[in-house]
Amino acid sequence: MYFALTDRFHDGDPANNVPEGSDPALYDPAQKEIGRYHGGDLRGLELAIRGGYFKELGVTALWITPPVRNVWRSGAEGHWSSGYHGYWAQDFLDIDPHLTSAAALDGTAYPEGAEGRMRHYRDFVALAHAKGLKVVQDVVLNHAGPVFYYDANGNGAFDQKSREEWTQPFKKDGYYGNAQWVSLPQWNMARTMPDGPRTLLGKSIATTGVLADLGSYGRKGFSGGGLGKTDGEEMECDFHTLRDLWTAPGSANFERLVDEFVEIHAFYLLEVGVDGLRVDTVKHVHREFWDAFTGRLRKRLGARAKDKLIFGEVYDGDPAKTGSYTWRADGKKDPGLDSVLDFGLCSALRSYLRQEDGNYGKASRIERAMADLQAGQRDGLPFYNPNPGADGKNAREKSVNFIENHDGVNRFRVKGVTAERNELAQALMLALPGIPCIYYGAETGLQDEQGRVDKDSESGRMTLFPRGGGMAMGKVREGGSFKTIARMAALRREIPALREGRFEPLWVDNDGDAADDGIFAFARVSGKERVMVVVNASGEERTLRLPTGFPAGTRLKAARSGELEVGQDAKAVFEVPAQEVVIYRVKAGR
């Protein structure tokens, strides 16, 4: 999987950078300011797809940030940002005009308005499918954008310079009765849509307008510590100026909200053709809502459910917490979410390899994360649901691996982290169980010079292919990071055990022997097929004798070059170059 922050990938159509009627100040033509639009769009991704960029990289699925129409600006003067990233929905059944073009790639004009924008999105998905790529749409069910204000001074008007009207302190009991819809067209600040039934792509969509009802929102204000809480407040507070949807079971609009989101996302999955949903801010929504949404959506999809993936972001390093969302809260064995992003593994990989000046940590945390994924339990219940979904795969098999993202986790490569270390980390992630996810720019070794190893930041949201003087896609293909990812992706296609095999630890760093420093070895095992992976995180070549799990006399061949024979003690002598991953399998014919 390849995760692209669409506005920061490539500006394929400059004509949409300042949509008609929008505030020109929201767009940064220099593509430098993080908080303003840079111009990346669906056309930029289409050009890369058509040119074979993703196919050559070995990508089989594109995950894109939410494409729906957003509020375009939020925050008082001096503290504002734009909605370039897509997480500030204003209309859940329209595509943002910053992302779409007036005509198709072949020059055919699209109709004006929402119909034309949705046709472009459908064409984008169809092009991806034609080139062997699935499309995952990022979706937000926890909140809308800053679609209403809190009338703090009671004057009946939105005072844009007043922070108090953008945010109010969290109200534990009750709610703010002074919330009022905003109407500022230049920032697309307006009440949430759809406000009733829609017809798009020739299909009638039976939406009811519940999202345009203020009673569907908690209106309880923002808590500075609420995002990290676990006492229920995290499910009830606004995200700064983002308006929290009231997803509590038994609330007045609960059933209507669930059905509305099922109707909307069934349209994207069945009519537009997207292949999966990545669900944002999962732990900030009541568990009963997820039971109802996933259950009803799968029922709506019917037999098509086996072809669709629903995975979520549970921003937490505790595998018991993240894995719990693959279970239904009502105790049924059926999957809740199909899978989740593995934050525990992300943290372990970064601890091992994301170090300054060639240093490295211990790989034991990776071994622990793999044990948690495959066999971790709490109170007799597995962390991750082992029961298969409609596609025959379970949550463990569909866990999504990553080592960087657009949020506070930030880019892997920051100050002091070399391009070689980035390649090593990407290769290791691709060798582990689960679905590996490459963050846009990893294939170029893109470095966030403002980022720091020990500091969370969103400063890595840079444009990958800037206008004028930037690196061309053809040039990127010649780089080491691109080639490393492509080679590992090819090995995953070639060797089934690297895609489907279980993880079996063979060696992890030992403080008692300096000669072992930096080495991490494991096997991937699927049926009778066994593959050995040896990682050297150090800056020096290592020669050492390691257990293999193969019988004595077995001859092993490295994926690139070189052979060795397993000794009587089931061990073999490995020569592993500095900062490399070496993969061994049984030599053909033996």
Coordinates of C-alpha atoms in Angstrom, one line a residue:
M1 CA 0.0 0.0 0.0
Y2 CA 1.1 3.6 -0.8
F3 CA -0.3 6.4 1.3
A4 CA -0.4 9.7 -0.5
L5 CA -1.4 13.0 1.0
T6 CA -3.0 14.1 -2.2
D7 CA -2.3 17.8 -1.9
R8 CA 1.4 17.1 -1.4
F9 CA 2.0 14.5 -4.1
H10 CA 2.0 16.4 -7.4
D11 CA 0.1 19.4 -8.9
G12 CA -1.1 17.8 -12.1
D13 CA -3.6 20.6 -12.9
P14 CA -2.8 24.1 -11.8
A15 CA -6.2 25.3 -12.9
N16 CA -7.8 24.0 -9.7
N17 CA -5.4 25.6 -7.2
V18 CA -7.7 28.5 -6.5
P19 CA -11.3 27.3 -7.0
E20 CA -13.8 29.9 -8.2
G21 CA -14.9 32.0 -5.3
S22 CA -12.3 30.7 -2.8
D23 CA -9.9 32.9 -0.8
P24 CA -6.6 33.2 -2.9
A25 CA -4.6 33.5 0.3
L26 CA -5.3 29.8 1.1
Y27 CA -2.9 28.7 -1.7
D28 CA 0.8 28.9 -1.6
P29 CA 2.3 28.9 -5.1
A30 CA 5.8 28.4 -3.6
Q31 CA 4.6 25.1 -2.1
K32 CA 6.5 25.8 1.1
E33 CA 4.0 26.8 3.9
I34 CA 2.7 23.6 5.5
G35 CA -0.7 25.2 6.4
R36 CA -1.7 26.3 2.9
Y37 CA -2.7 24.4 -0.2
H38 CA 0.2 23.3 -2.4
G39 CA -1.9 22.2 -5.4
G40 CA -1.6 18.4 -5.4
D41 CA -4.6 16.8 -7.0
L42 CA -6.1 13.7 -8.6
R43 CA -4.6 14.6 -11.9
G44 CA -1.1 14.5 -10.3
L45 CA -1.8 10.9 -9.1
E46 CA -3.3 10.0 -12.5
L47 CA -0.2 11.1 -14.3
A48 CA 1.9 8.9 -12.0
I49 CA -0.4 6.0 -12.5
R50 CA -0.5 6.3 -16.3
G51 CA 3.3 6.6 -16.3
G52 CA 3.8 3.4 -14.4
Y53 CA 5.3 5.0 -11.4
F54 CA 3.4 2.9 -8.8
K55 CA 3.6 -0.3 -10.8
E56 CA 7.4 0.0 -11.0
L57 CA 7.6 0.7 -7.3
G58 CA 5.6 -2.5 -6.6
V59 CA 2.6 -0.8 -5.2
T60 CA -0.8 -2.7 -5.5
A61 CA -3.0 -0.2 -3.6
L62 CA -3.2 3.6 -3.2
W63 CA -4.5 5.0 0.1
I64 CA -5.5 8.7 -0.5
T65 CA -6.4 11.3 2.1
P66 CA -10.1 12.1 2.3
P67 CA -11.2 13.5 -1.1
V68 CA -14.6 14.9 0.1
R69 CA -15.3 18.6 -0.1
N70 CA -13.8 20.3 3.0
V71 CA -14.0 23.5 4.9
W72 CA -11.1 25.4 3.4
R73 CA -9.9 27.4 6.4
S74 CA -10.0 27.3 10.2
G75 CA -8.8 29.4 13.0
A76 CA -8.6 33.0 14.1
E77 CA -6.1 35.4 12.5
G78 CA -2.5 34.5 13.2
H79 CA -3.4 30.9 14.1
W80 CA -5.2 29.7 11.0
S81 CA -4.6 26.8 8.6
S82 CA -6.2 25.4 5.5
G83 CA -8.0 22.1 5.0
Y84 CA -5.6 20.9 2.4
H85 CA -5.3 17.5 4.0
G86 CA -9.0 16.6 3.6
Y87 CA -9.9 15.8 7.2
W88 CA -12.3 18.8 7.6
A89 CA -15.4 17.5 5.8
Q90 CA -18.2 19.9 4.8
D91 CA -20.0 17.8 2.2
F92 CA -19.6 14.0 2.5
L93 CA -21.0 13.5 -1.0
D94 CA -19.0 16.0 -3.0
I95 CA -15.3 15.9 -4.1
D96 CA -13.3 18.9 -3.2
P97 CA -12.7 21.2 -6.2
H98 CA -9.0 21.6 -5.2
L99 CA -8.6 18.0 -6.3
T100 CA -10.6 17.7 -9.5
S101 CA -10.2 18.8 -13.1
A102 CA -12.6 20.3 -15.7
A103 CA -11.8 17.5 -18.2
A104 CA -10.7 13.9 -18.2
L105 CA -7.2 12.8 -19.2
D106 CA -8.4 12.3 -22.8
G107 CA -9.8 15.9 -22.9
T108 CA -13.5 15.0 -22.5
A109 CA -15.2 17.8 -20.5
Y110 CA -16.9 16.9 -17.2
P111 CA -20.2 18.5 -16.3
E112 CA -19.9 21.5 -13.9
G113 CA -20.6 21.0 -10.2
A114 CA -20.7 18.0 -7.9
E115 CA -21.7 15.6 -10.7
G116 CA -18.5 16.5 -12.7
R117 CA -16.3 16.2 -9.7
M118 CA -17.7 12.8 -8.8
R119 CA -17.2 11.6 -12.4
H120 CA -13.5 12.6 -12.2
Y121 CA -13.2 10.7 -8.9
R122 CA -14.8 7.7 -10.5
D123 CA -12.5 8.0 -13.5
F124 CA -9.5 8.2 -11.2
V125 CA -10.5 4.9 -9.5
A126 CA -11.2 3.3 -12.9
L127 CA -7.7 4.3 -14.1
A128 CA -6.1 2.8 -11.0
H129 CA -8.0 -0.4 -11.5
A130 CA -6.9 -0.6 -15.1
K131 CA -3.3 -0.4 -14.0
G132 CA -3.6 -3.1 -11.3
L133 CA -4.1 -0.7 -8.4
K134 CA -6.8 -0.8 -5.7
V135 CA -7.9 2.5 -4.1
V136 CA -8.4 3.0 -0.3
Q137 CA -10.4 6.1 0.6
D138 CA -9.6 7.8 3.9
V139 CA -12.9 8.6 5.8
V140 CA -13.8 10.5 8.9
L141 CA -16.9 9.6 10.9
N142 CA -15.9 11.2 14.2
H143 CA -16.2 14.8 13.2
A144 CA -17.0 17.4 10.5
G145 CA -14.9 20.5 9.8
P146 CA -15.5 23.9 11.5
V147 CA -19.1 24.1 10.1
F148 CA -20.5 26.0 13.1
Y149 CA -19.3 28.5 15.7
Y150 CA -20.0 29.1 19.3
D151 CA -21.7 32.4 19.7
A152 CA -19.7 33.3 22.8
N153 CA -20.7 37.0 23.0
G154 CA -24.4 36.4 22.1
N155 CA -24.5 38.9 19.2
G156 CA -25.8 36.4 16.7
A157 CA -22.8 36.8 14.3
F158 CA -19.6 34.9 13.8
D159 CA -16.7 37.0 15.1
Q160 CA -13.9 35.5 13.1
K161 CA -11.1 37.1 15.2
S162 CA -12.5 35.7 18.4
R163 CA -10.8 32.5 19.5
E164 CA -13.7 31.9 21.9
E165 CA -16.1 31.6 18.9
W166 CA -13.8 29.1 17.2
T167 CA -13.4 26.9 20.4
Q168 CA -15.0 26.7 23.8
P169 CA -13.8 24.8 26.8
F170 CA -15.1 21.3 27.2
K171 CA -18.5 21.1 29.0
K172 CA -18.7 17.8 30.8
D173 CA -22.4 18.1 31.6
G174 CA -24.8 19.3 29.0
Y175 CA -23.8 21.2 25.8
Y176 CA -23.5 24.6 24.4
G177 CA -26.8 25.8 23.1
N178 CA -25.3 28.8 21.3
A179 CA -23.9 26.8 18.4
Q180 CA -24.7 28.4 15.0
W181 CA -24.0 27.3 11.5
V182 CA -21.4 29.4 9.6
S183 CA -21.8 30.8 6.1
L184 CA -18.5 32.0 4.6
P185 CA -18.3 30.9 1.0
Q186 CA -14.7 32.0 0.4
W187 CA -13.6 29.4 3.0
N188 CA -16.4 27.0 2.2
M189 CA -17.6 27.3 5.8
A190 CA -21.2 26.1 5.7
R191 CA -23.5 23.6 7.4
T192 CA -22.6 20.0 6.8
M193 CA -24.0 18.3 3.7
P194 CA -25.7 16.3 2.3
D195 CA -28.9 17.9 3.6
G196 CA -31.2 15.4 1.9
P197 CA -31.3 12.8 -1.0
R198 CA -28.8 13.1 -3.8
T199 CA -28.5 11.8 -7.3
L200 CA -25.0 11.3 -8.5
L201 CA -23.5 9.1 -11.3
G202 CA -27.1 8.3 -12.3
K203 CA -27.8 6.7 -8.8
S204 CA -30.2 7.9 -6.2
I205 CA -28.6 8.1 -2.8
A206 CA -31.2 8.0 0.0
T207 CA -29.4 10.4 2.4
T208 CA -31.7 12.1 4.9
G209 CA -29.9 15.3 5.9
V210 CA -29.1 14.2 9.5
L211 CA -25.6 15.6 9.1
A212 CA -27.1 19.0 8.5
D213 CA -28.9 18.8 11.9
L214 CA -27.1 20.5 14.8
G215 CA -28.6 17.8 17.1
S216 CA -26.2 15.3 15.5
Y217 CA -23.3 17.1 17.1
G218 CA -22.2 17.0 20.7
R219 CA -21.5 20.8 20.9
K220 CA -19.5 20.3 24.1
G221 CA -16.4 22.2 23.1
F222 CA -12.7 21.3 23.1
S223 CA -10.6 19.7 25.9
G224 CA -6.8 20.3 25.6
G225 CA -6.2 16.9 27.2
G226 CA -9.2 15.2 25.8
L227 CA -7.5 13.6 22.8
G228 CA -5.3 11.5 25.1
K229 CA -7.9 10.6 27.7
T230 CA -9.6 7.2 28.1
D231 CA -12.5 8.1 30.4
G232 CA -15.0 8.8 27.6
E233 CA -14.2 12.5 27.2
E234 CA -12.1 11.6 24.1
M235 CA -15.3 10.4 22.4
E236 CA -17.3 13.6 23.2
C237 CA -15.0 16.6 22.7
D238 CA -14.4 18.6 19.6
F239 CA -10.9 18.3 17.9
H240 CA -10.0 21.9 18.3
T241 CA -12.4 23.5 15.8
L242 CA -13.5 20.3 14.3
R243 CA -17.1 19.5 15.4
D244 CA -17.7 16.2 17.1
L245 CA -20.5 14.0 15.9
W246 CA -22.7 12.7 18.7
T247 CA -22.1 8.9 18.3
A248 CA -23.3 7.8 21.8
P249 CA -25.6 4.8 21.8
G250 CA -29.1 5.8 22.6
S251 CA -28.6 9.4 21.5
A252 CA -31.5 11.0 19.5
N253 CA -29.8 10.7 16.1
F254 CA -27.6 7.6 16.6
E255 CA -29.6 5.3 14.3
R256 CA -29.9 7.9 11.6
L257 CA -26.2 8.8 11.7
V258 CA -25.2 5.2 11.3
D259 CA -27.6 4.7 8.4
E260 CA -26.5 7.9 6.8
F261 CA -22.8 6.9 6.8
V262 CA -23.7 3.5 5.5
E263 CA -25.6 5.0 2.6
I264 CA -22.7 7.4 1.8
H265 CA -19.9 4.9 2.0
A266 CA -21.9 2.2 0.2
F267 CA -22.1 4.7 -2.7
Y268 CA -18.3 5.1 -2.7
L269 CA -17.6 1.4 -2.5
L270 CA -20.2 0.2 -4.9
E271 CA -20.8 3.0 -7.4
V272 CA -17.5 4.9 -7.5
G273 CA -15.6 1.6 -7.0
V274 CA -13.2 2.3 -4.2
D275 CA -11.8 -0.9 -2.7
G276 CA -11.5 0.0 0.9
L277 CA -11.9 2.5 3.7
R278 CA -9.3 3.7 6.1
V279 CA -11.2 5.0 9.1
D280 CA -9.8 8.0 10.9
T281 CA -9.9 8.7 14.7
V282 CA -11.5 5.3 15.6
K283 CA -11.0 5.5 19.4
H284 CA -12.8 8.8 19.5
V285 CA -16.0 7.2 18.4
H286 CA -18.3 5.1 20.7
R287 CA -17.7 1.4 20.2
E288 CA -21.4 0.6 19.6
F289 CA -21.3 3.0 16.7
W290 CA -18.6 0.9 15.0
D291 CA -20.5 -2.3 15.6
A292 CA -23.6 -0.8 13.9
F293 CA -21.7 0.8 11.1
T294 CA -19.5 -2.1 10.1
G295 CA -22.3 -4.6 10.5
R296 CA -24.8 -2.7 8.4
L297 CA -22.3 -1.7 5.8
R298 CA -21.2 -5.3 5.2
K299 CA -24.8 -6.3 5.0
R300 CA -25.4 -3.6 2.4
L301 CA -22.3 -4.7 0.4
G302 CA -23.5 -8.3 0.4
A303 CA -21.2 -10.6 -1.6
R304 CA -19.1 -7.6 -2.5
A305 CA -17.9 -7.4 1.1
K306 CA -15.2 -10.0 0.5
D307 CA -13.5 -7.5 -1.9
K308 CA -13.5 -4.5 0.4
L309 CA -11.1 -3.7 3.3
I310 CA -12.1 -1.6 6.3
F311 CA -9.2 -0.7 8.5
G312 CA -8.8 1.9 11.2
E313 CA -6.5 4.3 13.0
V314 CA -6.5 3.6 16.7
Y315 CA -3.8 6.0 17.8
D316 CA -2.4 3.9 20.6
G317 CA 0.7 1.8 21.3
D318 CA -1.1 -0.8 23.4
P319 CA -1.9 -3.8 21.2
A320 CA -4.7 -4.8 23.5
K321 CA -6.3 -1.4 22.8
T322 CA -5.7 -1.3 19.1
G323 CA -6.6 -5.0 18.5
S324 CA -9.8 -4.7 20.5
Y325 CA -11.4 -2.8 17.6
T326 CA -11.1 -5.8 15.4
W327 CA -13.6 -7.4 17.8
R328 CA -17.3 -6.3 18.1
A329 CA -18.1 -4.6 21.4
D330 CA -21.2 -6.8 21.7
G331 CA -19.0 -9.9 22.1
K332 CA -19.8 -11.6 18.8
K333 CA -17.0 -13.3 17.0
D334 CA -17.6 -11.5 13.7
P335 CA -14.9 -8.9 12.9
G336 CA -15.5 -5.3 13.9
L337 CA -12.9 -3.5 11.8
D338 CA -11.1 -5.8 9.4
S339 CA -7.8 -4.6 10.7
V340 CA -6.0 -1.6 12.2
L341 CA -2.7 0.3 11.7
D342 CA -0.1 -1.3 14.0
F343 CA 1.2 1.6 16.1
G344 CA 3.1 -0.8 18.4
L345 CA 5.1 -2.2 15.6
C346 CA 5.7 1.3 14.2
S347 CA 7.1 2.4 17.5
A348 CA 9.3 -0.7 17.8
L349 CA 10.7 -0.2 14.2
R350 CA 11.5 3.4 14.9
S351 CA 13.2 2.6 18.2
Y352 CA 15.4 0.1 16.5
L353 CA 16.4 2.0 13.3
R354 CA 15.4 5.7 13.6
Q355 CA 18.5 6.9 15.4
E356 CA 21.0 9.7 14.7
D357 CA 24.6 9.3 13.6
G358 CA 24.4 5.6 12.7
N359 CA 23.3 4.5 16.1
Y360 CA 20.6 1.8 16.6
G361 CA 18.4 0.4 19.3
K362 CA 17.4 -3.1 20.2
A363 CA 15.1 -5.2 18.0
S364 CA 13.6 -7.0 20.9
R365 CA 10.6 -4.6 20.8
I366 CA 9.9 -5.8 17.2
E367 CA 9.9 -9.4 18.4
R368 CA 7.5 -8.4 21.1
A369 CA 5.2 -6.6 18.7
M370 CA 5.1 -9.7 16.5
A371 CA 4.3 -11.9 19.4
D372 CA 1.5 -9.5 20.4
L373 CA 0.1 -9.6 16.9
Q374 CA 0.2 -13.4 16.5
A375 CA -0.6 -14.6 20.0
G376 CA -1.0 -11.8 22.4
Q377 CA -3.9 -12.2 24.9
R378 CA -5.5 -10.4 27.8
D379 CA -8.0 -12.1 30.1
G380 CA -8.0 -15.1 27.8
L381 CA -9.1 -13.1 24.7
P382 CA -6.6 -12.6 21.8
F383 CA -5.6 -9.0 21.2
Y384 CA -6.5 -9.3 17.5
N385 CA -9.6 -11.2 16.2
P386 CA -8.4 -14.5 14.8
N387 CA -11.8 -15.2 13.1
P388 CA -11.7 -14.6 9.3
G389 CA -13.7 -11.9 7.6
A390 CA -15.6 -12.2 4.3
D391 CA -12.4 -12.5 2.4
G392 CA -11.2 -15.5 4.4
K393 CA -8.4 -13.5 6.1
N394 CA -8.3 -12.4 9.7
A395 CA -7.2 -9.2 11.4
R396 CA -3.7 -10.5 12.1
E397 CA -3.1 -11.2 8.5
K398 CA -4.5 -7.8 7.4
S399 CA -2.7 -5.7 10.0
V400 CA -1.2 -2.6 8.4
N401 CA 2.5 -1.9 9.0
F402 CA 3.9 1.6 8.8
I403 CA 7.0 3.5 10.1
E404 CA 5.9 7.1 9.4
N405 CA 2.7 9.1 8.7
H406 CA 1.3 12.5 8.3
D407 CA 0.5 13.0 11.9
G408 CA 2.7 13.4 15.0
V409 CA 4.6 10.1 14.1
N410 CA 6.2 12.2 11.4
R411 CA 8.6 11.2 8.7
F412 CA 11.1 8.4 9.4
R413 CA 13.9 10.4 7.8
V414 CA 14.6 13.6 9.8
K415 CA 17.8 15.4 10.9
G416 CA 20.6 12.8 11.5
V417 CA 18.8 9.9 9.8
T418 CA 20.5 8.9 6.6
A419 CA 19.1 7.7 3.3
E420 CA 20.7 4.3 3.8
R421 CA 19.0 3.9 7.2
N422 CA 15.7 4.8 5.5
E423 CA 16.2 2.1 3.0
L424 CA 17.0 -0.4 5.7
A425 CA 13.8 0.5 7.6
Q426 CA 11.6 0.3 4.5
A427 CA 13.0 -3.1 3.6
L428 CA 12.5 -4.5 7.1
M429 CA 8.9 -3.3 7.2
L430 CA 8.3 -5.0 3.8
A431 CA 9.7 -8.3 5.2
L432 CA 7.4 -8.5 8.2
P433 CA 3.9 -10.0 8.4
G434 CA 0.9 -7.8 7.6
I435 CA 0.2 -5.3 4.8
P436 CA 3.1 -2.9 4.5
C437 CA 2.3 0.8 3.9
I438 CA 4.8 3.1 2.3
Y439 CA 4.3 6.8 3.1
Y440 CA 4.7 9.1 0.1
G441 CA 8.2 10.3 -0.3
A442 CA 9.8 7.3 1.4
E443 CA 10.8 6.1 -2.1
T444 CA 12.9 9.2 -2.6
G445 CA 14.4 9.2 0.8
L446 CA 12.5 12.5 1.4
Q447 CA 14.0 14.2 4.5
D448 CA 12.2 16.5 6.8
E449 CA 15.0 18.9 7.8
Q450 CA 12.8 20.5 10.5
G451 CA 11.9 17.2 12.1
R452 CA 13.8 15.7 15.0
V453 CA 14.2 12.1 16.2
D454 CA 12.9 12.8 19.7
K455 CA 10.1 15.2 18.7
D456 CA 6.6 14.7 17.3
S457 CA 5.8 17.0 14.4
E458 CA 3.7 17.4 11.3
S459 CA 6.4 19.3 9.4
G460 CA 7.0 16.4 7.1
R461 CA 3.9 17.2 5.0
M462 CA 6.1 18.4 2.1
T463 CA 5.3 18.4 -1.6
L464 CA 7.0 15.4 -3.2
F465 CA 7.2 16.6 -6.8
P466 CA 7.2 20.4 -6.6
R467 CA 6.8 22.6 -9.7
G468 CA 9.9 23.9 -11.3
G469 CA 13.3 22.5 -10.4
G470 CA 11.9 19.5 -8.5
M471 CA 13.0 15.9 -9.0
A472 CA 11.1 14.3 -11.9
M473 CA 9.4 10.9 -11.4
G474 CA 11.8 9.3 -13.9
K475 CA 14.8 10.5 -11.9
V476 CA 13.3 9.2 -8.7
R477 CA 13.2 5.7 -10.1
E478 CA 17.0 5.7 -10.3
G479 CA 17.4 6.3 -6.6
G480 CA 18.4 3.8 -4.0
S481 CA 15.3 4.1 -1.9
F482 CA 13.0 3.5 -4.9
K483 CA 15.0 0.5 -6.0
T484 CA 15.1 -1.0 -2.5
I485 CA 11.3 -0.8 -2.1
A486 CA 10.7 -2.1 -5.6
R487 CA 13.1 -5.0 -5.0
M488 CA 11.4 -6.0 -1.7
A489 CA 8.0 -5.7 -3.3
A490 CA 9.1 -8.0 -6.1
L491 CA 10.4 -10.5 -3.5
R492 CA 7.0 -10.4 -1.8
R493 CA 5.3 -11.3 -5.1
E494 CA 7.8 -14.0 -5.8
I495 CA 7.9 -15.6 -2.3
P496 CA 4.5 -16.5 -0.8
A497 CA 6.0 -16.9 2.7
L498 CA 6.9 -13.2 2.7
R499 CA 3.3 -12.3 2.1
E500 CA 1.5 -14.9 4.1
G501 CA 4.0 -16.7 6.4
R502 CA 3.9 -16.5 10.2
F503 CA 6.8 -14.8 12.1
E504 CA 9.3 -17.0 13.9
P505 CA 12.1 -15.2 15.8
L506 CA 15.6 -16.6 15.4
W507 CA 17.9 -14.0 16.9
V508 CA 17.7 -10.7 18.6
D509 CA 20.4 -8.4 19.9
N510 CA 22.2 -9.5 23.1
D511 CA 23.8 -7.0 25.4
G512 CA 26.3 -9.6 26.5
D513 CA 28.1 -9.9 23.2
A514 CA 29.2 -6.9 21.3
A515 CA 29.7 -8.9 18.2
D516 CA 25.9 -9.4 18.0
D517 CA 25.1 -5.7 18.1
G518 CA 22.6 -4.6 15.4
I519 CA 21.6 -8.1 14.2
F520 CA 18.0 -9.2 14.0
A521 CA 17.0 -12.5 12.4
F522 CA 13.7 -14.2 11.9
A523 CA 11.9 -16.7 9.6
R524 CA 8.7 -16.4 7.7
V525 CA 7.0 -19.8 7.5
S526 CA 4.1 -20.8 5.3
G527 CA 3.4 -24.5 5.0
K528 CA 6.6 -26.2 4.0
E529 CA 8.1 -22.9 2.7
R530 CA 10.6 -21.3 5.1
V531 CA 12.5 -18.0 4.4
M532 CA 15.1 -16.5 6.7
V533 CA 15.6 -12.8 7.0
V534 CA 18.7 -11.3 8.6
V535 CA 19.0 -7.6 9.4
N536 CA 22.2 -5.7 10.2
A537 CA 21.5 -2.3 11.6
S538 CA 25.2 -1.5 12.3
G539 CA 27.6 0.4 10.2
E540 CA 29.9 -2.6 9.9
E541 CA 29.7 -5.9 8.2
R542 CA 28.9 -8.7 10.6
T543 CA 30.0 -12.3 10.4
L544 CA 28.3 -14.6 12.9
R545 CA 26.8 -18.0 13.4
L546 CA 23.0 -18.0 13.7
P547 CA 20.3 -20.6 14.2
T548 CA 18.3 -21.1 11.0
G549 CA 15.5 -23.5 11.7
F550 CA 16.6 -25.6 8.7
P551 CA 17.9 -29.2 8.9
A552 CA 21.6 -29.8 8.7
G553 CA 23.0 -29.9 5.2
T554 CA 20.4 -27.6 3.7
R555 CA 21.8 -25.3 1.2
L556 CA 20.5 -21.7 1.3
K557 CA 20.6 -19.1 -1.4
A558 CA 20.4 -15.4 -0.8
A559 CA 17.8 -13.4 -2.7
R560 CA 20.5 -11.4 -4.4
S561 CA 23.7 -13.6 -4.4
G562 CA 25.6 -16.0 -2.3
E563 CA 25.0 -19.5 -0.9
L564 CA 25.7 -21.2 2.4
E565 CA 25.2 -24.6 4.0
V566 CA 23.5 -25.3 7.4
G567 CA 25.7 -27.1 9.8
Q568 CA 25.0 -30.1 12.1
D569 CA 23.7 -27.8 14.8
A570 CA 21.2 -26.3 12.5
K571 CA 23.2 -23.1 12.4
A572 CA 25.0 -21.3 9.6
V573 CA 27.7 -18.6 9.2
F574 CA 26.3 -15.4 7.8
E575 CA 28.1 -12.5 6.4
V576 CA 25.7 -9.5 6.5
P577 CA 26.8 -6.2 5.0
A578 CA 26.4 -3.0 7.0
Q579 CA 22.8 -1.7 7.1
E580 CA 21.3 -4.4 4.9
V581 CA 18.6 -7.0 4.9
V582 CA 19.6 -10.4 3.5
I583 CA 16.9 -12.9 2.7
Y584 CA 17.7 -16.7 2.4
R585 CA 15.6 -19.5 1.1
V586 CA 16.3 -23.2 0.2
K587 CA 18.3 -23.5 -3.0
A588 CA 16.1 -24.8 -5.8
G589 CA 16.4 -28.6 -6.3
R590 CA 17.3 -29.3 -2.7

